[in-house]
PDB file of C-alpha atoms in Angstrom:
ATOM      1  CA  UNK M   1      -2.476  -0.668 -12.437  1.00 92.00           C
ATOM      2  CA  UNK M   2       1.125  -0.430 -13.084  1.00 95.00           C
ATOM      3  CA  UNK M   3       3.765   0.558 -11.594  1.00 96.00           C
ATOM      4  CA  UNK M   4       7.259   1.992 -12.668  1.00 94.00           C
ATOM      5  CA  UNK M   5       9.441   1.344  -8.818  1.00 92.00           C
ATOM      6  CA  UNK M   6       9.919   5.041  -9.187  1.00 93.00           C
ATOM      7  CA  UNK M   7       7.354   6.645  -7.481  1.00 95.00           C
ATOM      8  CA  UNK M   8       4.981   6.895 -10.698  1.00 96.00           C
ATOM      9  CA  UNK M   9       1.736   4.724 -11.043  1.00 96.00           C
ATOM     10  CA  UNK M  10      -0.268   4.260 -14.739  1.00 96.00           C
ATOM     11  CA  UNK M  11      -4.194   3.509 -14.734  1.00 95.00           C
ATOM     12  CA  UNK M  12      -5.549   2.728 -17.596  1.00 92.00           C
ATOM     13  CA  UNK M  13      -9.014   4.114 -17.981  1.00 85.00           C
ATOM     14  CA  UNK M  14     -11.454   1.302 -19.147  1.00 78.00           C
ATOM     15  CA  UNK M  15     -14.005   2.430 -21.727  1.00 73.00           C
ATOM     16  CA  UNK M  16     -11.951   5.582 -22.577  1.00 74.00           C
ATOM     17  CA  UNK M  17      -8.997   5.804 -24.740  1.00 80.00           C
ATOM     18  CA  UNK M  18      -7.227   7.286 -21.577  1.00 86.00           C
ATOM     19  CA  UNK M  19      -3.766   5.907 -20.019  1.00 92.00           C
ATOM     20  CA  UNK M  20      -2.941   8.209 -16.792  1.00 93.00           C
ATOM     21  CA  UNK M  21       0.128   8.077 -14.898  1.00 95.00           C
ATOM     22  CA  UNK M  22      -0.484   9.480 -11.270  1.00 96.00           C
ATOM     23  CA  UNK M  23       2.998  10.941  -9.506  1.00 97.00           C
ATOM     24  CA  UNK M  24       2.458   9.374  -5.849  1.00 96.00           C
ATOM     25  CA  UNK M  25       4.429  11.713  -4.210  1.00 96.00           C
ATOM     26  CA  UNK M  26       2.556  14.845  -5.133  1.00 97.00           C
ATOM     27  CA  UNK M  27      -0.135  13.460  -6.505  1.00 96.00           C
ATOM     28  CA  UNK M  28      -0.353  14.787 -10.243  1.00 97.00           C
ATOM     29  CA  UNK M  29      -2.108  12.872 -12.552  1.00 96.00           C
ATOM     30  CA  UNK M  30      -1.173  13.590 -16.410  1.00 94.00           C
ATOM     31  CA  UNK M  31      -2.524  11.808 -19.099  1.00 91.00           C
ATOM     32  CA  UNK M  32      -0.029  10.053 -21.643  1.00 90.00           C
ATOM     33  CA  UNK M  33      -0.072  11.395 -24.958  1.00 84.00           C
ATOM     34  CA  UNK M  34      -0.140   8.436 -26.715  1.00 86.00           C
ATOM     35  CA  UNK M  35       1.798   9.211 -30.665  1.00 84.00           C
ATOM     36  CA  UNK M  36       0.423   6.179 -32.174  1.00 76.00           C
ATOM     37  CA  UNK M  37       1.143   6.560 -36.481  1.00 72.00           C
ATOM     38  CA  UNK M  38       0.543   3.490 -37.192  1.00 71.00           C
ATOM     39  CA  UNK M  39      -2.038   1.825 -35.011  1.00 78.00           C
ATOM     40  CA  UNK M  40      -5.637   3.081 -34.474  1.00 79.00           C
ATOM     41  CA  UNK M  41      -5.999   5.207 -30.887  1.00 84.00           C
ATOM     42  CA  UNK M  42      -7.041   2.550 -28.217  1.00 89.00           C
ATOM     43  CA  UNK M  43     -10.454   1.807 -27.278  1.00 89.00           C
ATOM     44  CA  UNK M  44     -10.721   0.077 -24.241  1.00 91.00           C
ATOM     45  CA  UNK M  45      -7.314  -0.126 -22.276  1.00 93.00           C
ATOM     46  CA  UNK M  46      -8.081  -2.924 -20.080  1.00 93.00           C
ATOM     47  CA  UNK M  47      -4.662  -4.051 -19.120  1.00 95.00           C
ATOM     48  CA  UNK M  48      -0.826  -2.033 -18.340  1.00 97.00           C
ATOM     49  CA  UNK M  49       2.182  -4.141 -17.865  1.00 97.00           C
ATOM     50  CA  UNK M  50       5.335  -1.299 -17.283  1.00 97.00           C
ATOM     51  CA  UNK M  51       8.759  -2.854 -18.161  1.00 94.00           C
ATOM     52  CA  UNK M  52      12.058  -1.475 -16.877  1.00 90.00           C
ATOM     53  CA  UNK M  53      13.378  -0.594 -20.300  1.00 91.00           C
ATOM     54  CA  UNK M  54      11.079   2.152 -20.263  1.00 91.00           C
ATOM     55  CA  UNK M  55       7.807   0.898 -21.971  1.00 95.00           C
ATOM     56  CA  UNK M  56       4.623   0.096 -20.702  1.00 96.00           C
ATOM     57  CA  UNK M  57       2.613  -2.762 -22.972  1.00 97.00           C
ATOM     58  CA  UNK M  58      -1.287  -2.221 -23.316  1.00 96.00           C
ATOM     59  CA  UNK M  59      -4.132  -4.759 -23.628  1.00 96.00           C
ATOM     60  CA  UNK M  60      -7.328  -2.798 -25.396  1.00 95.00           C
ATOM     61  CA  UNK M  61     -10.088  -5.332 -24.952  1.00 94.00           C
ATOM     62  CA  UNK M  62     -12.138  -3.624 -28.201  1.00 93.00           C
ATOM     63  CA  UNK M  63      -9.672  -3.624 -30.877  1.00 94.00           C
ATOM     64  CA  UNK M  64      -7.781  -7.392 -29.430  1.00 97.00           C
ATOM     65  CA  UNK M  65      -4.190  -5.922 -29.548  1.00 97.00           C
ATOM     66  CA  UNK M  66      -1.588  -5.541 -27.412  1.00 97.00           C
ATOM     67  CA  UNK M  67       0.653  -2.240 -28.220  1.00 96.00           C
ATOM     68  CA  UNK M  68       4.091  -1.509 -26.310  1.00 95.00           C
ATOM     69  CA  UNK M  69       4.118   2.502 -25.558  1.00 94.00           C
ATOM     70  CA  UNK M  70       8.066   4.397 -25.318  1.00 94.00           C
ATOM     71  CA  UNK M  71       7.513   6.494 -22.039  1.00 93.00           C
ATOM     72  CA  UNK M  72      10.091   8.955 -23.101  1.00 91.00           C
ATOM     73  CA  UNK M  73       8.392   9.641 -26.914  1.00 91.00           C
ATOM     74  CA  UNK M  74       4.776   8.424 -26.095  1.00 90.00           C
ATOM     75  CA  UNK M  75       5.481   6.382 -28.935  1.00 92.00           C
ATOM     76  CA  UNK M  76       3.056   3.540 -29.004  1.00 93.00           C
ATOM     77  CA  UNK M  77       3.121   0.664 -31.651  1.00 93.00           C
ATOM     78  CA  UNK M  78       1.217  -3.070 -31.981  1.00 95.00           C
ATOM     79  CA  UNK M  79       3.093  -5.540 -30.886  1.00 97.00           C
ATOM     80  CA  UNK M  80       0.636  -8.442 -31.182  1.00 98.00           C
ATOM     81  CA  UNK M  81      -3.199  -9.131 -32.438  1.00 97.00           C
ATOM     82  CA  UNK M  82      -4.966  -6.960 -34.974  1.00 95.00           C
ATOM     83  CA  UNK M  83      -6.555  -4.106 -34.218  1.00 94.00           C
ATOM     84  CA  UNK M  84     -10.564  -4.581 -34.757  1.00 91.00           C
ATOM     85  CA  UNK M  85      -9.992  -8.294 -36.474  1.00 96.00           C
ATOM     86  CA  UNK M  86     -10.880 -10.293 -33.122  1.00 97.00           C
ATOM     87  CA  UNK M  87     -10.667 -13.715 -33.045  1.00 97.00           C
ATOM     88  CA  UNK M  88      -8.533 -17.087 -31.868  1.00 97.00           C
ATOM     89  CA  UNK M  89      -5.294 -17.845 -33.248  1.00 97.00           C
ATOM     90  CA  UNK M  90      -1.368 -18.240 -32.031  1.00 97.00           C
ATOM     91  CA  UNK M  91       1.243 -16.225 -34.652  1.00 98.00           C
ATOM     92  CA  UNK M  92       3.874 -13.319 -34.734  1.00 98.00           C
ATOM     93  CA  UNK M  93       3.021  -9.939 -34.163  1.00 97.00           C
ATOM     94  CA  UNK M  94       0.052  -8.762 -36.118  1.00 97.00           C
ATOM     95  CA  UNK M  95      -1.015 -12.886 -37.220  1.00 98.00           C
ATOM     96  CA  UNK M  96      -1.976 -13.674 -33.821  1.00 98.00           C
ATOM     97  CA  UNK M  97      -5.656 -12.905 -32.646  1.00 98.00           C
ATOM     98  CA  UNK M  98      -7.361 -12.311 -29.319  1.00 98.00           C
ATOM     99  CA  UNK M  99     -10.637 -11.679 -28.234  1.00 97.00           C
ATOM    100  CA  UNK M 100     -10.978  -9.593 -25.207  1.00 95.00           C
ATOM    101  CA  UNK M 101      -7.036  -9.193 -23.943  1.00 97.00           C
ATOM    102  CA  UNK M 102      -7.708  -7.956 -20.498  1.00 95.00           C
ATOM    103  CA  UNK M 103      -5.172  -7.844 -17.272  1.00 96.00           C
ATOM    104  CA  UNK M 104      -1.229  -9.110 -18.143  1.00 98.00           C
ATOM    105  CA  UNK M 105       1.540 -10.324 -16.144  1.00 97.00           C
ATOM    106  CA  UNK M 106       5.644 -10.187 -17.278  1.00 97.00           C
ATOM    107  CA  UNK M 107       7.417 -13.578 -15.690  1.00 96.00           C
ATOM    108  CA  UNK M 108      11.026 -10.664 -16.335  1.00 93.00           C
ATOM    109  CA  UNK M 109      12.360 -13.052 -18.728  1.00 94.00           C
ATOM    110  CA  UNK M 110      10.865 -11.525 -21.714  1.00 96.00           C
ATOM    111  CA  UNK M 111       7.391 -13.051 -21.974  1.00 97.00           C
ATOM    112  CA  UNK M 112       4.165 -11.257 -21.460  1.00 98.00           C
ATOM    113  CA  UNK M 113       1.214 -13.280 -20.362  1.00 98.00           C
ATOM    114  CA  UNK M 114      -2.333 -11.559 -21.399  1.00 98.00           C
ATOM    115  CA  UNK M 115      -5.805 -13.048 -19.809  1.00 97.00           C
ATOM    116  CA  UNK M 116      -7.737 -12.798 -23.275  1.00 96.00           C
ATOM    117  CA  UNK M 117     -10.833 -12.921 -21.575  1.00 95.00           C
ATOM    118  CA  UNK M 118     -13.413 -13.618 -24.438  1.00 94.00           C
ATOM    119  CA  UNK M 119     -11.372 -16.675 -25.587  1.00 94.00           C
ATOM    120  CA  UNK M 120     -11.422 -18.240 -21.724  1.00 91.00           C
ATOM    121  CA  UNK M 121      -7.388 -18.457 -22.510  1.00 92.00           C
ATOM    122  CA  UNK M 122      -4.330 -17.529 -20.724  1.00 94.00           C
ATOM    123  CA  UNK M 123      -1.673 -16.644 -23.648  1.00 96.00           C
ATOM    124  CA  UNK M 124       2.243 -16.191 -23.705  1.00 97.00           C
ATOM    125  CA  UNK M 125       3.385 -13.030 -25.536  1.00 98.00           C
ATOM    126  CA  UNK M 126       8.014 -13.335 -26.417  1.00 98.00           C
ATOM    127  CA  UNK M 127       8.830  -9.844 -26.658  1.00 97.00           C
ATOM    128  CA  UNK M 128      11.691 -10.406 -28.490  1.00 95.00           C
ATOM    129  CA  UNK M 129       9.568 -11.598 -31.107  1.00 96.00           C
ATOM    130  CA  UNK M 130       5.985 -10.730 -30.608  1.00 97.00           C
ATOM    131  CA  UNK M 131       5.491 -14.503 -30.757  1.00 98.00           C
ATOM    132  CA  UNK M 132       1.895 -15.492 -29.359  1.00 98.00           C
ATOM    133  CA  UNK M 133       1.191 -19.287 -28.468  1.00 97.00           C
ATOM    134  CA  UNK M 134      -1.466 -20.538 -26.257  1.00 93.00           C
ATOM    135  CA  UNK M 135      -0.509 -21.497 -22.633  1.00 91.00           C
ATOM    136  CA  UNK M 136      -3.729 -22.677 -21.241  1.00 87.00           C
ATOM    137  CA  UNK M 137      -7.373 -22.930 -22.232  1.00 85.00           C
ATOM    138  CA  UNK M 138      -9.380 -22.513 -25.729  1.00 83.00           C
ATOM    139  CA  UNK M 139     -12.291 -20.095 -26.754  1.00 84.00           C
ATOM    140  CA  UNK M 140     -14.796 -22.612 -25.055  1.00 73.00           C
ATOM    141  CA  UNK M 141     -14.597 -22.384 -21.662  1.00 61.00           C
ATOM    142  CA  UNK M 142     -14.981 -26.247 -20.266  1.00 59.00           C
ATOM    143  CA  UNK M 143     -12.676 -29.419 -20.426  1.00 52.00           C
ATOM    144  CA  UNK M 144      -9.041 -27.277 -20.066  1.00 52.00           C
ATOM    145  CA  UNK M 145      -6.824 -28.847 -18.494  1.00 54.00           C
ATOM    146  CA  UNK M 146      -3.311 -27.348 -16.522  1.00 55.00           C
ATOM    147  CA  UNK M 147      -0.361 -29.263 -16.467  1.00 55.00           C
ATOM    148  CA  UNK M 148       0.539 -30.017 -12.875  1.00 53.00           C
ATOM    149  CA  UNK M 149      -2.969 -29.494 -11.194  1.00 56.00           C
ATOM    150  CA  UNK M 150      -6.129 -30.910 -11.200  1.00 46.00           C
ATOM    151  CA  UNK M 151      -8.490 -30.241 -14.318  1.00 49.00           C
ATOM    152  CA  UNK M 152      -9.780 -27.007 -14.469  1.00 56.00           C
ATOM    153  CA  UNK M 153     -12.154 -25.014 -16.423  1.00 64.00           C
ATOM    154  CA  UNK M 154     -11.221 -21.440 -17.726  1.00 81.00           C
ATOM    155  CA  UNK M 155     -14.391 -19.302 -17.542  1.00 86.00           C
ATOM    156  CA  UNK M 156     -13.357 -15.325 -18.218  1.00 90.00           C
ATOM    157  CA  UNK M 157      -9.773 -15.209 -16.777  1.00 92.00           C
ATOM    158  CA  UNK M 158      -9.630 -11.612 -15.874  1.00 91.00           C
ATOM    159  CA  UNK M 159      -6.508 -11.359 -13.528  1.00 94.00           C
ATOM    160  CA  UNK M 160      -2.892 -13.112 -13.729  1.00 96.00           C
ATOM    161  CA  UNK M 161      -0.096 -12.398 -11.147  1.00 96.00           C
ATOM    162  CA  UNK M 162       3.594 -14.507 -11.859  1.00 96.00           C
ATOM    163  CA  UNK M 163       5.741 -15.138  -9.019  1.00 95.00           C
ATOM    164  CA  UNK M 164       8.989 -16.848  -9.693  1.00 93.00           C
ATOM    165  CA  UNK M 165       9.742 -20.117  -9.343  1.00 92.00           C
ATOM    166  CA  UNK M 166       6.135 -20.885  -8.515  1.00 92.00           C
ATOM    167  CA  UNK M 167       4.306 -19.732 -11.434  1.00 92.00           C
ATOM    168  CA  UNK M 168       1.583 -18.194 -12.881  1.00 94.00           C
ATOM    169  CA  UNK M 169      -2.236 -17.470 -10.776  1.00 94.00           C
ATOM    170  CA  UNK M 170      -5.329 -17.034 -12.512  1.00 93.00           C
ATOM    171  CA  UNK M 171      -8.369 -15.528 -11.303  1.00 92.00           C
ATOM    172  CA  UNK M 172     -10.986 -17.369 -13.291  1.00 88.00           C
ATOM    173  CA  UNK M 173     -14.528 -14.749 -13.397  1.00 83.00           C
ATOM    174  CA  UNK M 174     -16.430 -17.425 -13.815  1.00 81.00           C
ATOM    175  CA  UNK M 175     -15.627 -20.238 -12.037  1.00 76.00           C
ATOM    176  CA  UNK M 176     -14.940 -18.152  -8.901  1.00 79.00           C
ATOM    177  CA  UNK M 177     -11.063 -20.102  -8.671  1.00 80.00           C
ATOM    178  CA  UNK M 178      -7.739 -18.927  -8.575  1.00 85.00           C
ATOM    179  CA  UNK M 179      -5.603 -21.374 -10.421  1.00 85.00           C
ATOM    180  CA  UNK M 180      -1.763 -21.961 -11.088  1.00 86.00           C
ATOM    181  CA  UNK M 181       0.141 -22.859 -13.832  1.00 84.00           C
ATOM    182  CA  UNK M 182       2.951 -24.817 -13.204  1.00 76.00           C
ATOM    183  CA  UNK M 183       5.055 -23.371 -15.885  1.00 66.00           C
TER     184      UNK M 183
END
């Protein structure tokens, strides 16, 4: 789910290719028409983040990629990852690799954080450049230390929330824990 602050809620329908918009005041539901000219259609939209500049960021767990959708036009472009070519690599745009990107959070300062669930990691995308870096984690789910906290393991991170001045909260599914990465 992603709220636009203006009365609309966006919903990613997992295991479908649909993103829907719910007008909260009327209950009207519409399906976004995505004009994916340069990328394949969505496979499994798993996470959404609304950008006040009029974009919606979408992670696709099956295609191992993150996209930007311009809401006024419906144009969808690749932000990071290589659709269908899963893996683990930091890099810019299509040179980066994800495996099961799911929920996301924004820090409001031009960075998007992605729970890269099947890589047992949290990744950061600099929106200005599309550059992906690993914040914490590795493709193996153990022996992870988050700076400024007690040693912890990441094992299928599935949810993120960013709190300014505090850091990034990470919901870790398999460890049954909420962790804090003080960024």
